[in-house]
CSV table of C-alpha atoms in Angstrom, one decimal:
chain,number,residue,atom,x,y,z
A,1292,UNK,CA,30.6,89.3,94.0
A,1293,UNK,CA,32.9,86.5,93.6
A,1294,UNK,CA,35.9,88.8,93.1
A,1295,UNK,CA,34.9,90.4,96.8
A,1296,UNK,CA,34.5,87.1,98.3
A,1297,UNK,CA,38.2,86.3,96.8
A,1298,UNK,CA,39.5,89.6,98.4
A,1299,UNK,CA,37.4,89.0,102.0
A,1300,UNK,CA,39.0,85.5,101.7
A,1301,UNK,CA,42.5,87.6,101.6
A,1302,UNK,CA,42.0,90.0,104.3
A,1303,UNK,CA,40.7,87.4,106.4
A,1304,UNK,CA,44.3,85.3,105.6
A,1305,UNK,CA,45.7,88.2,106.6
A,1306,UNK,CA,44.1,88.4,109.4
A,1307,UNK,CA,45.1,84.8,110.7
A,1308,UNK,CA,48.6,85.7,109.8
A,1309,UNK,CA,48.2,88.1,112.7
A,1310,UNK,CA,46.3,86.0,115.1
A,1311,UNK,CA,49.5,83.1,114.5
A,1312,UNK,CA,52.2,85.8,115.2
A,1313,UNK,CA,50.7,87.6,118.2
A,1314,UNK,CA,52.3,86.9,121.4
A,1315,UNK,CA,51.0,88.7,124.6
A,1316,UNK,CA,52.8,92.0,125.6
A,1317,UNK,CA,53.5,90.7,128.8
A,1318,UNK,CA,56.3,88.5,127.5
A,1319,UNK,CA,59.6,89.8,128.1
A,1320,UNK,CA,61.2,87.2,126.4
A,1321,UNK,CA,64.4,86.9,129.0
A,1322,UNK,CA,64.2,85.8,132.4
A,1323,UNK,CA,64.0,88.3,135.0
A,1324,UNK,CA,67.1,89.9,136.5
A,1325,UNK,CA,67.9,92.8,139.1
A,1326,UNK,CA,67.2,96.0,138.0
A,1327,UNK,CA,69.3,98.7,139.3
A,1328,UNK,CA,70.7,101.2,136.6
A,1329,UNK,CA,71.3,104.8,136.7
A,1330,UNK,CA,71.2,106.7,134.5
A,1331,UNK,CA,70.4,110.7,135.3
A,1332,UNK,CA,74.3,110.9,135.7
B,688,UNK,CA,44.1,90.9,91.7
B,689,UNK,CA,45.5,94.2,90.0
B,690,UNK,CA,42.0,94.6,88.3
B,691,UNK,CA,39.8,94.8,91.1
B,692,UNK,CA,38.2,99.0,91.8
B,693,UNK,CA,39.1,100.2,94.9
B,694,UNK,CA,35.6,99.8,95.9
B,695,UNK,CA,36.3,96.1,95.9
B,696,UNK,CA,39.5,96.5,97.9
B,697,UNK,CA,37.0,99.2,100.1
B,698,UNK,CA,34.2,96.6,100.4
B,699,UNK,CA,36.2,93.3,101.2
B,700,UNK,CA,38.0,95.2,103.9
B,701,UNK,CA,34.9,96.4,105.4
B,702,UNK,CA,33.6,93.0,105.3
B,703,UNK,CA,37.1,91.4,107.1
B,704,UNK,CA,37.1,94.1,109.4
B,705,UNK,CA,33.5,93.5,110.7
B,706,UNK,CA,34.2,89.8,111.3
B,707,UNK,CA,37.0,91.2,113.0
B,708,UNK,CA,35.5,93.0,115.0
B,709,UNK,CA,32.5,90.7,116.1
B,710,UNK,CA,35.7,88.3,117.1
B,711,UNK,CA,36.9,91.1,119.4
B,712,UNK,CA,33.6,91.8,120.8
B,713,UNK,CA,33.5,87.7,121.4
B,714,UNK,CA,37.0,88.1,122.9
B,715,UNK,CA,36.1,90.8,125.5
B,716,UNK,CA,33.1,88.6,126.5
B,717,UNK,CA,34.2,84.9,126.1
B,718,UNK,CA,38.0,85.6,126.2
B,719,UNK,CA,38.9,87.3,129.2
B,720,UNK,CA,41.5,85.8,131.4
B,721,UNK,CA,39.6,83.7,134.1
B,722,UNK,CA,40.4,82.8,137.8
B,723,UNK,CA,40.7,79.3,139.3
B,724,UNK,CA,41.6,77.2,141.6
B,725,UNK,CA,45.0,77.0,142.4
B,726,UNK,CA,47.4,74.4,143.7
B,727,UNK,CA,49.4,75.7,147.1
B,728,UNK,CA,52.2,77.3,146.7
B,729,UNK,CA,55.8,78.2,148.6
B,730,UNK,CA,54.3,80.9,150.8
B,731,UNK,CA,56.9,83.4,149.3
B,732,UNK,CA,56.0,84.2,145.4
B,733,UNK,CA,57.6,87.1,143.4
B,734,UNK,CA,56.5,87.7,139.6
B,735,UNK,CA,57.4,90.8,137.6
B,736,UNK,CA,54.1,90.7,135.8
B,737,UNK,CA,50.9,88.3,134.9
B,738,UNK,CA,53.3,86.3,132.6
B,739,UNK,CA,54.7,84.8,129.8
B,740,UNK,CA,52.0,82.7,128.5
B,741,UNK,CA,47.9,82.7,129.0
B,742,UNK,CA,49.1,79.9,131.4
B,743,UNK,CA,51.2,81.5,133.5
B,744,UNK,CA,48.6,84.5,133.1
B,745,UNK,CA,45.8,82.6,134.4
B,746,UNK,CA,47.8,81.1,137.1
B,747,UNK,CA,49.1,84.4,138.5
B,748,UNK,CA,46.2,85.9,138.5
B,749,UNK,CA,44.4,83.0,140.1
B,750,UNK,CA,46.5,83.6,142.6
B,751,UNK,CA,46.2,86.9,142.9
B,752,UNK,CA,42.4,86.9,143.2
B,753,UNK,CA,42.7,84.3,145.9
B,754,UNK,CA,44.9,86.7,148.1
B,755,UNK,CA,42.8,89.4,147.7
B,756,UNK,CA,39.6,87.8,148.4
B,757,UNK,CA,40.8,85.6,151.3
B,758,UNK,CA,43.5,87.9,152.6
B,759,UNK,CA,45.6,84.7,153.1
B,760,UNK,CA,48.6,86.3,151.7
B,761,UNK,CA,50.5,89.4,151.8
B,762,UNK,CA,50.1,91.3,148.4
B,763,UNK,CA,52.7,94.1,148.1
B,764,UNK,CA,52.9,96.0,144.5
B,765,UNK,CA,55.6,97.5,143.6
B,766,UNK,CA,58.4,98.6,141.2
B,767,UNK,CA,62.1,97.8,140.8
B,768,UNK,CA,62.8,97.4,144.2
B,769,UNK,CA,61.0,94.3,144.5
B,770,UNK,CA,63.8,92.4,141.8
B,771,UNK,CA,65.9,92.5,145.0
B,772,UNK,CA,65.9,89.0,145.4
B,773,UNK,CA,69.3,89.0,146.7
B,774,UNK,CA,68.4,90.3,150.0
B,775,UNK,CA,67.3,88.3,153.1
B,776,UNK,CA,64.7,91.4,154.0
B,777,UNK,CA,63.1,91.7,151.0
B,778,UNK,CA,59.7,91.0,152.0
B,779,UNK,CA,59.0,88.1,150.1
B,780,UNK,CA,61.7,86.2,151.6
B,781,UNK,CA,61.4,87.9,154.8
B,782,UNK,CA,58.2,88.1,155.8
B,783,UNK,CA,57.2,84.9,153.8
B,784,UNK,CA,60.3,82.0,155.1
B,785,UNK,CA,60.9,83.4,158.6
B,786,UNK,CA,57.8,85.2,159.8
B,787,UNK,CA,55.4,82.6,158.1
B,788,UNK,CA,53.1,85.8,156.3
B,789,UNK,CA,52.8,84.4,152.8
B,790,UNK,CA,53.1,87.0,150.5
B,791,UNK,CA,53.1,87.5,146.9
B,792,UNK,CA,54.7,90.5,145.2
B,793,UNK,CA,54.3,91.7,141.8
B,794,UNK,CA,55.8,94.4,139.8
B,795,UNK,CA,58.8,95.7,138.5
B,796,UNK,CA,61.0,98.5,136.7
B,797,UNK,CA,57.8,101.2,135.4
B,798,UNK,CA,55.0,99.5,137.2
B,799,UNK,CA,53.3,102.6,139.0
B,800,UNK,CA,50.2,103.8,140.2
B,801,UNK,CA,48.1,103.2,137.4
B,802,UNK,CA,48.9,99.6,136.6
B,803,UNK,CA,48.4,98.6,139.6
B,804,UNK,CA,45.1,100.3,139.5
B,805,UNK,CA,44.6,98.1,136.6
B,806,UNK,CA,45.4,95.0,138.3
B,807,UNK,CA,43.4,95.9,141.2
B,808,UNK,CA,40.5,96.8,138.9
B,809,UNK,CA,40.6,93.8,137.1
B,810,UNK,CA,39.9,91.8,140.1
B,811,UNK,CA,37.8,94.5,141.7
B,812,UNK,CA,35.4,91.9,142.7
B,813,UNK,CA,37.9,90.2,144.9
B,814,UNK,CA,38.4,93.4,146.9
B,815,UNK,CA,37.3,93.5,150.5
B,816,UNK,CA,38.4,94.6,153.8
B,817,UNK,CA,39.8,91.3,154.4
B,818,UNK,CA,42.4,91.9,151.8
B,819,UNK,CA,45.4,93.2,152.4
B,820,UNK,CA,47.8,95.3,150.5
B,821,UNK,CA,51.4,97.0,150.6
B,822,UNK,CA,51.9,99.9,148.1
B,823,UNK,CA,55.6,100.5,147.8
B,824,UNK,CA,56.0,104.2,146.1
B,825,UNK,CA,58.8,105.5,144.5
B,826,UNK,CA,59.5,109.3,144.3
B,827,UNK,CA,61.0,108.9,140.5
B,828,UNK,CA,57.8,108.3,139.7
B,829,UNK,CA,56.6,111.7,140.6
B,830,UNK,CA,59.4,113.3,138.2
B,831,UNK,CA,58.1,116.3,135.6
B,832,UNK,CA,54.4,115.2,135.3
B,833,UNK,CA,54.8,111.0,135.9
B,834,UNK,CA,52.5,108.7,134.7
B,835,UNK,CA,52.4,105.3,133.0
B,836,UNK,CA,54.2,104.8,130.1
B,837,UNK,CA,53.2,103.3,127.0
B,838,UNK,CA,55.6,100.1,127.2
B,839,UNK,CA,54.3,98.9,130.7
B,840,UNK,CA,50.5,99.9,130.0
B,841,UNK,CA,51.4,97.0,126.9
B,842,UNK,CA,53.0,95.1,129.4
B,843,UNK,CA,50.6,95.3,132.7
B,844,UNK,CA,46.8,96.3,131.0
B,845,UNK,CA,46.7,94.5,127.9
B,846,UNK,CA,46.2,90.6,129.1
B,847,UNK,CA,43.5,92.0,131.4
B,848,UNK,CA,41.6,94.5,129.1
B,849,UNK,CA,38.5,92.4,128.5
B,850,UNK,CA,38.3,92.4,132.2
B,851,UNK,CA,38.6,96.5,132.5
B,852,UNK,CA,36.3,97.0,129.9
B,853,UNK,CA,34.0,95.3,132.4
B,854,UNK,CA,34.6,96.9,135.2
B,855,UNK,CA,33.7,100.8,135.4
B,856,UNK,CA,37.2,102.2,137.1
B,857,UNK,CA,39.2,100.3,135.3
B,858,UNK,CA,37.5,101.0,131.9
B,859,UNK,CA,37.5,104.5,133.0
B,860,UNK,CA,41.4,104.9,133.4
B,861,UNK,CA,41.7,102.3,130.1
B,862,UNK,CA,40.3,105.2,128.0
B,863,UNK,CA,41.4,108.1,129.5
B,864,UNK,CA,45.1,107.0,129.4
B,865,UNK,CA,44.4,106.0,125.4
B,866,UNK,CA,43.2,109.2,124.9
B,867,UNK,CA,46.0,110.9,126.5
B,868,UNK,CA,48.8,108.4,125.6
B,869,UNK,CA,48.1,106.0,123.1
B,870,UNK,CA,49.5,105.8,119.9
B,871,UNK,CA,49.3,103.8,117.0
B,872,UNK,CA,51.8,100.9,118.7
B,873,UNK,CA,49.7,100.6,121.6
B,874,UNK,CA,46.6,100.1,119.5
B,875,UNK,CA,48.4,97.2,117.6
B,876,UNK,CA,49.7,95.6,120.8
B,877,UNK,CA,46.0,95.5,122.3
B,878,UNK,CA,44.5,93.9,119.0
B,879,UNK,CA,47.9,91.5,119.1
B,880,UNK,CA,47.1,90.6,122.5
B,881,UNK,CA,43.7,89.7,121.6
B,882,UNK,CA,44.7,88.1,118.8
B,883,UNK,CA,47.1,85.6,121.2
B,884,UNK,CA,44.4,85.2,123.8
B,885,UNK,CA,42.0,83.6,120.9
B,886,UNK,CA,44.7,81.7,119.4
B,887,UNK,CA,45.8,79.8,122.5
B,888,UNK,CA,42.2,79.2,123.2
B,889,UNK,CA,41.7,77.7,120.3
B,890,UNK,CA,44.7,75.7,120.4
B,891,UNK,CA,43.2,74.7,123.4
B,892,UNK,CA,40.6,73.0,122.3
B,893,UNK,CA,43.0,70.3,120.0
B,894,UNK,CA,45.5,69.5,123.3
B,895,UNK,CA,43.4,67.3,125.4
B,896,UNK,CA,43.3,67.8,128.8
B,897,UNK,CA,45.4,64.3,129.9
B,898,UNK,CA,48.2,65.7,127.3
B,899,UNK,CA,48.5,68.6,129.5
B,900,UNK,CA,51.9,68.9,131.0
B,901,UNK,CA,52.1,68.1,134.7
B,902,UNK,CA,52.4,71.3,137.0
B,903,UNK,CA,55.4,72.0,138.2
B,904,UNK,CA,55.7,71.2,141.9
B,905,UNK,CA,55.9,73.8,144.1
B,906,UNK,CA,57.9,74.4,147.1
B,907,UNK,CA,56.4,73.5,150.6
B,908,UNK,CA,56.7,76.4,153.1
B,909,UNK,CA,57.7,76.1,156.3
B,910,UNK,CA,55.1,75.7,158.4
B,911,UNK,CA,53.0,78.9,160.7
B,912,UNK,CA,54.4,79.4,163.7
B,913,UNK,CA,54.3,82.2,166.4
B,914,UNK,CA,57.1,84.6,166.6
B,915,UNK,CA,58.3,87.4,168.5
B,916,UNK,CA,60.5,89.1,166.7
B,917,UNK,CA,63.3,91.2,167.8
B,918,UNK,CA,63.6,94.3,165.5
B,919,UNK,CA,66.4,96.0,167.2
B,920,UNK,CA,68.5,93.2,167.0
B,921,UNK,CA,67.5,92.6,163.5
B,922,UNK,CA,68.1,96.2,162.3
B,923,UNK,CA,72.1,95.8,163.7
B,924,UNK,CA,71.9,92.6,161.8
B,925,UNK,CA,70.8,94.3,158.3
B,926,UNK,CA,73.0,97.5,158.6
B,927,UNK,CA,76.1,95.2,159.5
B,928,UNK,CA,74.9,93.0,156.0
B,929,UNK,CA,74.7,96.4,154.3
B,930,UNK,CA,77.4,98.5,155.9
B,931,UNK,CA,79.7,95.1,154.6
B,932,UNK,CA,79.1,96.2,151.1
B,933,UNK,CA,80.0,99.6,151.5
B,934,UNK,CA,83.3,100.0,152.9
B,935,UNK,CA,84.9,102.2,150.1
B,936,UNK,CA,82.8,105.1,149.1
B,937,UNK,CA,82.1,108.0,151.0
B,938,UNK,CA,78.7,107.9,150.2
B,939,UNK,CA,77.2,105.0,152.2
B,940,UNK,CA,75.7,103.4,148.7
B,941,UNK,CA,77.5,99.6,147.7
B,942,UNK,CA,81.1,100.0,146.7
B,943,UNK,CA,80.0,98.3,143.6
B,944,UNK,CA,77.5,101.2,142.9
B,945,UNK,CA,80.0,103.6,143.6
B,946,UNK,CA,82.5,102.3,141.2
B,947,UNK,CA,79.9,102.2,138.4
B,948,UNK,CA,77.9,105.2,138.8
B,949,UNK,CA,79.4,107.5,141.0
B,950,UNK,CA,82.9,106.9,141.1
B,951,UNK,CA,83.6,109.6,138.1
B,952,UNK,CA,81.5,111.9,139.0
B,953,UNK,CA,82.6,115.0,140.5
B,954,UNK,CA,81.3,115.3,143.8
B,955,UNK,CA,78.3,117.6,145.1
B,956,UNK,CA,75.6,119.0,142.1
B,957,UNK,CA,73.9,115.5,141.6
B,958,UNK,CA,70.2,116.3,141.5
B,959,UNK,CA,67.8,113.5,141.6
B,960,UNK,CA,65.0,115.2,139.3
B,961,UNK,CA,65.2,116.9,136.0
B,962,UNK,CA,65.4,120.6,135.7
B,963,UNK,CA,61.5,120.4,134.2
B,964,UNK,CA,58.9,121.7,137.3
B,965,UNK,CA,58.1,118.9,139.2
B,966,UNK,CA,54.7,118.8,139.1
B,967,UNK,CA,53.9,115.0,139.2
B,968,UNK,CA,50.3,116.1,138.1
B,969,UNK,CA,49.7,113.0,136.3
B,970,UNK,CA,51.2,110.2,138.3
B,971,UNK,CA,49.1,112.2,141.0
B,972,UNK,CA,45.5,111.7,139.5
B,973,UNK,CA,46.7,107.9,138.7
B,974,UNK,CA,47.9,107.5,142.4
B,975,UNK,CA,44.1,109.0,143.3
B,976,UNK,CA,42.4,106.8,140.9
B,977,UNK,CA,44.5,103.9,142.9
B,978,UNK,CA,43.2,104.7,146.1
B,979,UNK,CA,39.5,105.7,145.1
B,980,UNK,CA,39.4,102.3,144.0
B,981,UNK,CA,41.0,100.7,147.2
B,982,UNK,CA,38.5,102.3,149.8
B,983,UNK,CA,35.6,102.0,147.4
B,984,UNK,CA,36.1,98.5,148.6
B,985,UNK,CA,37.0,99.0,152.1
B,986,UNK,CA,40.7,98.0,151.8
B,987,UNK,CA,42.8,99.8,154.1
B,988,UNK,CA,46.0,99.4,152.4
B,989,UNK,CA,49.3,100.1,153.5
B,990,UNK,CA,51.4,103.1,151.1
B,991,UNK,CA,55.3,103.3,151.5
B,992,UNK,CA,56.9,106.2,150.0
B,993,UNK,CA,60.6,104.7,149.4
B,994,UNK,CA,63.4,107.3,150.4
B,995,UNK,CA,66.2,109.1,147.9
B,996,UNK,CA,69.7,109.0,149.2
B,997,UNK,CA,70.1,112.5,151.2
B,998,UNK,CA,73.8,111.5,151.1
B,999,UNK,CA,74.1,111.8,147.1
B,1000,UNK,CA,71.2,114.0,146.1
B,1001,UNK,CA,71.3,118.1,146.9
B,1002,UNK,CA,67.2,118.6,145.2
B,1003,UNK,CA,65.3,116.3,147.5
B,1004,UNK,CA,63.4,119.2,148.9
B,1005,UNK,CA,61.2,119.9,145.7
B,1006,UNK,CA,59.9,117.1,146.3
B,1007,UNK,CA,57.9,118.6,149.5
B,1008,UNK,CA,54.8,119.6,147.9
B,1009,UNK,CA,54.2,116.3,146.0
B,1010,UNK,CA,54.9,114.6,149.7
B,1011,UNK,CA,52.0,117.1,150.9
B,1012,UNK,CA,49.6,116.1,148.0
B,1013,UNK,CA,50.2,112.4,148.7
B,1014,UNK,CA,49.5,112.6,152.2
B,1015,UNK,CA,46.3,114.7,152.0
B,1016,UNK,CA,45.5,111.2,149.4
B,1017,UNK,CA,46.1,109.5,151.8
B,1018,UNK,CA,44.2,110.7,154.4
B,1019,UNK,CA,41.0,111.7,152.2
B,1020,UNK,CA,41.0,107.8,150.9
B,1021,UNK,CA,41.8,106.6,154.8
B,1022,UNK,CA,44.9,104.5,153.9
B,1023,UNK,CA,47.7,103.8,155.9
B,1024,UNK,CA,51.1,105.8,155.4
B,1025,UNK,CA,54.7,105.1,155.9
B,1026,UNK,CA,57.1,107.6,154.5
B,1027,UNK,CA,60.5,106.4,154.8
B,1028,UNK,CA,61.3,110.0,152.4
B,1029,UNK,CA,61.6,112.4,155.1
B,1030,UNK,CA,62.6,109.6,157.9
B,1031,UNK,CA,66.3,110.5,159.6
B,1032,UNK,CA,68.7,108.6,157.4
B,1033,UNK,CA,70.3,105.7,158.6
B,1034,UNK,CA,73.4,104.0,156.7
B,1035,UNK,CA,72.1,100.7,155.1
B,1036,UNK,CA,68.8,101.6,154.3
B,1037,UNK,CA,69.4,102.5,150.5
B,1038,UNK,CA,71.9,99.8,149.0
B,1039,UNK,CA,71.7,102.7,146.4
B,1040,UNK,CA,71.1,105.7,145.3
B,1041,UNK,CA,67.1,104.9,145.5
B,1042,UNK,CA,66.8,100.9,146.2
B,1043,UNK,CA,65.9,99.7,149.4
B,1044,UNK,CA,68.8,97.6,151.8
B,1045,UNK,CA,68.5,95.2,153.6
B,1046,UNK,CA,68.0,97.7,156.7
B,1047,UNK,CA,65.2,99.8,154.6
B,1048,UNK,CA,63.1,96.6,154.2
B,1049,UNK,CA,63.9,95.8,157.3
B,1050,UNK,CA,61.5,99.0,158.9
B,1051,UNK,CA,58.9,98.1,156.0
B,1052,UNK,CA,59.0,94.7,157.4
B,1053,UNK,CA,58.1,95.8,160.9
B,1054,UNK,CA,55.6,98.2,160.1
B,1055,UNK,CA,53.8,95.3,157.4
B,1056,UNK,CA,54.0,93.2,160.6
B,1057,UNK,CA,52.2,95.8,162.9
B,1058,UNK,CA,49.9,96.6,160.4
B,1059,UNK,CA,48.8,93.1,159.1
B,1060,UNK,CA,50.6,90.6,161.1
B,1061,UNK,CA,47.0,88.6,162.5
C-alpha cells in the first residue's frame, strides 16, 4: 500500500509538472503583425 | 522504484488519473473563463484572439459579452483581412474614429466559420436581437472541403471549452470536430489549457488584490456625433489611396505585392483553388452551424463574402455553386448578405490578390452603416 502511495505521490508530481508548464493555446508568443503571404504560386 | 509490478505502476496511475480527472470536472464547472465589468475603452478595439493571458482572456471576452448583449458596439469577425491596420477604412478605424460606431473586431489568419461559432456559443447567452454582428467571409476558406484546422481550434476553442461544454451548440460542434479532427496534439493542448486556467487561479489566490497591477489606461474616443457621410466622395478618396500603391504592375494589386509574388510568374494560368473538387462541404456545415446559432437568437447579422482578384485569377467561376449554397444559408437562416465576389471589379478594392483596400472596406463600410448605423 505504501509503495502505491509512493508511486500516486509520483504521478501526481508529474502531474504538477504539467499544470507549471501549461500556457494557454491562445498565446502566440510574438506580437501581432500583418498577415498577407501567398503562397499557392 | 524498479521493483514495483506493473499492477502498482497500473494502480497508482489509475489513482492520479482519477484525481485528475475530478480536477477537470472542477475546471469545467468552477474554472471557466468568466465575464465582468469592464472599464471603457477607445471605441475602436482590434484583437487577433481571446489573448495572451487568463487576463487579457477575461477582459476580451468581457468585452465581447458586453457588445453582444448591449449592441453598443460593432462586432465584426473575421480573418486575415482584419490585421490591416494600416488602412484608414478598415472598419475598426473607420467606422470607430470618424463615424463614432465603436466597434470591436476579432480574428485573424484561419479563424473561420466554426470558431467563431465557438465564440458565439460561448457567450450564447449574450445573444439577442440587439446585438449586432459583421461576418466577413473569405472564399479560401471554401477550398477542397474547408473547415477548421487543428492549430486555430487550439488557438480559438480551447480557453472557452468549459463554457461549450455548457452550452448545447457549442458542445455539439466541440465533439463533432474532435471526432472528425482531433488528434493526439489537440487532446494534450485542451488538458494543457486546463491545466493553465487552474494554475493562474490558484496563483490568484497568493497576489492580493491591492498588489494587482494598475490597468492600463485606455484611449478616450472621440466623442458621438451626427454625420452625413459622403460615400462617393470617399470611394475617389480610397481608390486614389490605393491606386497610389499600384502604379507599376499591370495587375491593379500593390507594386509591392507584385514584386514579391507575382512579379516572376509567368503571366495568365494562376488559379486561385487547388486542382482537388471544390466541394467546401465542411466549411459549409460549419458556416450552417454559424448561422443556426445566430437566428436561434434572433440576430440578424450581417455576412460579407470578400472578393478574389478577377484581374490575377482565371478559376473564380468554380466557385459558383459554393456562392449558391451560401446564399440559400443565408436566406433559410434570414441573415443579411453582401457579396462583394461577384460585384463589377473596381481598381483599389483588393490591395491584393484576396485582401481588402482601402476602397473594398470602404463599400463594407457603407453597407455596415446602412445596416446598423442607429
Amino acid at each position: 500500500m505504501k509503495r502505491t502511495l509512493w508511486l500516486c505521490l509520483l504521478y501526481l508530481g508529474l502531474l504538477a509538472v504539467m499544470v507549471i508548464q501549461a500556457d494557454t493555446s491562445a498565446n502566440l508568443g510574438k506580437p501581432m503583425e500583418i498577415e498577407f503571404q501567398y503562397s499557392k504560386f | 522504484m524498479f521493483k514495483r509490478t506493473l499492477g502498482q505502476h497500473a494502480l497508482a496511475a489509475a489513482l492520479a488519473l482519477s484525481v485528475a480527472a475530478a480536477a477537470g470536472w472542477a475546471a469545467v464547472h468552477l474554472l471557466a473563463l468568466k465575464t465582468e465589468a469592464v472599464p471603457a475603452a477607445a471605441p475602436g478595439i482590434y484583437i487577433p484572439n481571446l489573448g495572451n493571458t487568463l487576463d487579457e482572456q477575461t477582459r476580451n471576452l468581457s468585452r465581447l459579452s458586453q457588445a453582444l448583449r448591449t449592441g453598443d458596439r460593432l462586432v465584426i469577425l473575421g480573418s486575415s483581412e482584419l490585421t490591416s491596420n494600416d488602412l484608414r477604412f478598415v472598419p475598426y478605424r473607420y467606422l470607430a474614429d470618424e463615424l463614432q460606431m465603436p466597434v470591436l473586431a476579432y480574428g485573424h489568419s484561419g479563424f473561420q466559420s466554426l470558431g467563431m461559432q465557438f465564440v458565439l456559443a460561448a457567450l450564447a447567452d449574450d445573444l439577442s436581437p440587439a446585438s449586432r454582428v459583421v461576418v466577413m467571409l473569405s472564399p479560401g476558406w471554401f477550398d477542397g472541403d474547408g473547415g477548421l484546422g487543428p492549430d486555430e481550434f487550439k488557438e480559438h476553442a480551447n480557453p472557452l471549452l468549459p463554457r461549450l461544454m455548457r452550452q448545447p451548440e457549442g458542445r455539439a460542434e466541440v465533439l463533432r470536430w474532435l471526432d472528425a479532427k482531433a488528434d493526439a496534439g489537440v487532446f494534450w493542448s485542451m488538458a494543457a489549457e486546463q491545466a493553465y486556467v487552474f494554475r493562474q487561479r490558484l496563483a490568484s489566490l497568493w497576489a492580493p488584490a491591492h498588489a494587482a497591477p494598475a490597468p492600463e489606461p485606455e484611449r478616450e474616443g472621440p466623442p458621438a456625433a451626427a454625420r452625413v457621410v459622403d460615400w462617393d466622395a470617399l470611394a475617389g478618396e480610397a481608390q486614389a489611396a490605393e491606386q497610389a500603391l499600384m502604379q507599376d504592375n499591370r495587375y491593379a494589386v500593390r507594386d509591392e505585392f507584385f514584386n514579391k509574388y507575382l512579379r516572376t510568374i509567368p503571366e495568365g494560368g494562376k488559379t486561385a483553388y487547388q486542382p482537388q473538387p471544390l466541394t467546401g462541404r465542411d466549411e459549409l456545415r460549419e458556416l450552417a452551424a454559424l448561422m443556426a446559432l445566430l437566428h436561434q437568437h434572433g440576430v440578424e447579422a450581417l455576412f460579407v463574402m470578400q472578393p478574389l482578384h478577377p484581374m490575377v485569377f482565371k478559376d473564380l467561376d468554380r466557385f459558383e455553386p459554393i456562392q449558391r449554397q451560401v446564399a440559400d444559408l443565408c436566406q433559410r437562416y434570414a441573415m443579411r448578405c453582401m457579396d462583394m465576389y461577384d460585384a463589377p471589379f473596381e481598381v483599389g478594392t483588393l490591395r491584393d490578390v484576396q485582401h481588402l483596400g482601402e476602397l473594398g472596406w470602404l463599400r463594407v463600410n457603407q453597407r455596415i452603416a446602412e445596416e446598423f448605423r442607429p
